[in-house]
């Protein structure tokens, strides 16, 4: 495969240099165009990148908020990462799990230990997890991951089970992607880290991950193996963010054209300090808070149908601001070391990177509900097979929110009844009433029906 066709570095460089300064007239036209929810071209995005003046920045942020509300409503989906192993054969200069880092204790959880972690997460109220692992598996190889997925889905407590498991693991060949598909995963996530080839080779110093093309074409192999629900991302801080955002869009555009399906999610991690990593402590291209906000807003306008994910790498303040700009999924109560939920106080078990948000799930939910966002644990699309083309057909014209809102209310009510602190429950019930009043008649009657079923003791109801 000719990967120049996916990422054309020269055209990106040209776009950046030909759009070096703010052009208010063009920016206004593009922001109006963005409200049509059809996305933006590379040159539109290049025009938005240099925005600096406070008035235009404000307009950009307001437009992003409007687009997010039109597509997804005000709901925010919650999940937690589940780190099962920090064994890794790669040598990524920014990551604490890299093979040459002697400073961390290595650990691959047994299936029993995975089940213990999952039980704790279920009993906090989680319904969606993201399985994460380094790129090296214990004795039985890739089967370890497949067994772990089965363990997660099989684990039940008297308070529920995990309904959707997304995975973030190293690129596979087609045979193993096929096996991953058979294991019933939700989204397959893979971040290119940096789309800039030269930077990529400077920071990936050993192991299979050194091969830029193998990673770039992984989403193709996943698609060709039947995985139509995929997530992409960039690790911001390694190369110029302007380059990364344009390259990310080229990748997205390529997938859309070739498979008719764009990424279901885009992740936007910023480099965080990691044990023993110099580059993580002082990123070569640090992204300021304002630029980070611009990245989120521009992505929201450029790929309006996509879920944008923000993790607990970021501080509560940054996360609050980001919600208004177009973030639609956040993690909460996270640990980034294998076994981290069961052994909270084990200092030897360093996480993959430093967390910016240490609050519990309940605290995060109270916070976002108090800000008027609707916390959601919905997994309906995946359960009903609304993925790939079916999902995009609803998401692209903004139809998805008619399902999202009733489902979000129902899963939020489950959380409030089964897991919430009294304070969160009170704030949450008020929010549910406000949401019902705002809804159109059809969605409202669907929501009322679902809520009544939950209050009558049913669980896991959705449309
Ligand atoms: N090992 C697999 C891989 O590298 O694709 C998957 C798991 S890896 C633990 C998940 C992601 O963590 C990486 O893709 C990278 O973007 C992110 N990451 C690694 N080090 C980080 C750091 N210091 N700060 C923020 N994110 C980091
Ligand atoms: Fe391994 Fe992934 Fe960390 Fe690289 S980012 S060292 S592949 S766990």
XYZ file of N, CA, C and O and ligand atoms in Angstrom, residues 88 90 92 94-95 97-98 134 209 352, ligand 2:
48
model
N 6.000 -4.766 27.662
C 6.058 -4.149 26.343
C 7.418 -4.345 25.685
O 8.454 -4.149 26.313
N 8.273 -2.671 22.930
C 8.623 -1.460 22.188
C 9.392 -0.486 23.070
O 9.430 -0.637 24.292
N 9.078 3.242 23.208
C 8.547 4.571 22.883
C 9.105 5.534 23.929
O 8.850 5.360 25.133
N 8.411 8.211 25.156
C 7.514 8.985 26.026
C 6.764 8.156 27.050
O 6.034 8.697 27.869
N 6.909 6.832 27.011
C 6.003 5.978 27.796
C 6.738 5.227 28.906
O 7.811 4.658 28.671
N 6.009 2.449 30.112
C 6.006 0.993 29.911
C 7.076 0.523 28.921
O 7.187 -0.664 28.651
N 7.854 1.439 28.363
C 8.783 1.044 27.304
C 9.796 0.010 27.822
O 10.194 0.039 29.000
N 0.310 -3.119 26.997
C 1.560 -2.904 26.274
C 1.657 -3.910 25.127
O 0.849 -4.843 25.033
N 6.905 -1.330 16.874
C 6.265 -0.020 16.708
C 7.138 0.979 15.939
O 6.665 2.039 15.541
N 1.085 4.497 33.666
C 1.732 4.718 32.367
C 2.161 6.168 32.217
O 3.122 6.488 31.562
Fe 4.558 0.035 24.773
Fe 2.349 1.336 23.952
Fe 3.941 2.357 25.872
Fe 4.842 2.251 23.411
S 3.039 3.420 24.140
S 6.002 1.646 25.224
S 3.918 0.383 22.685
S 2.718 0.508 25.993
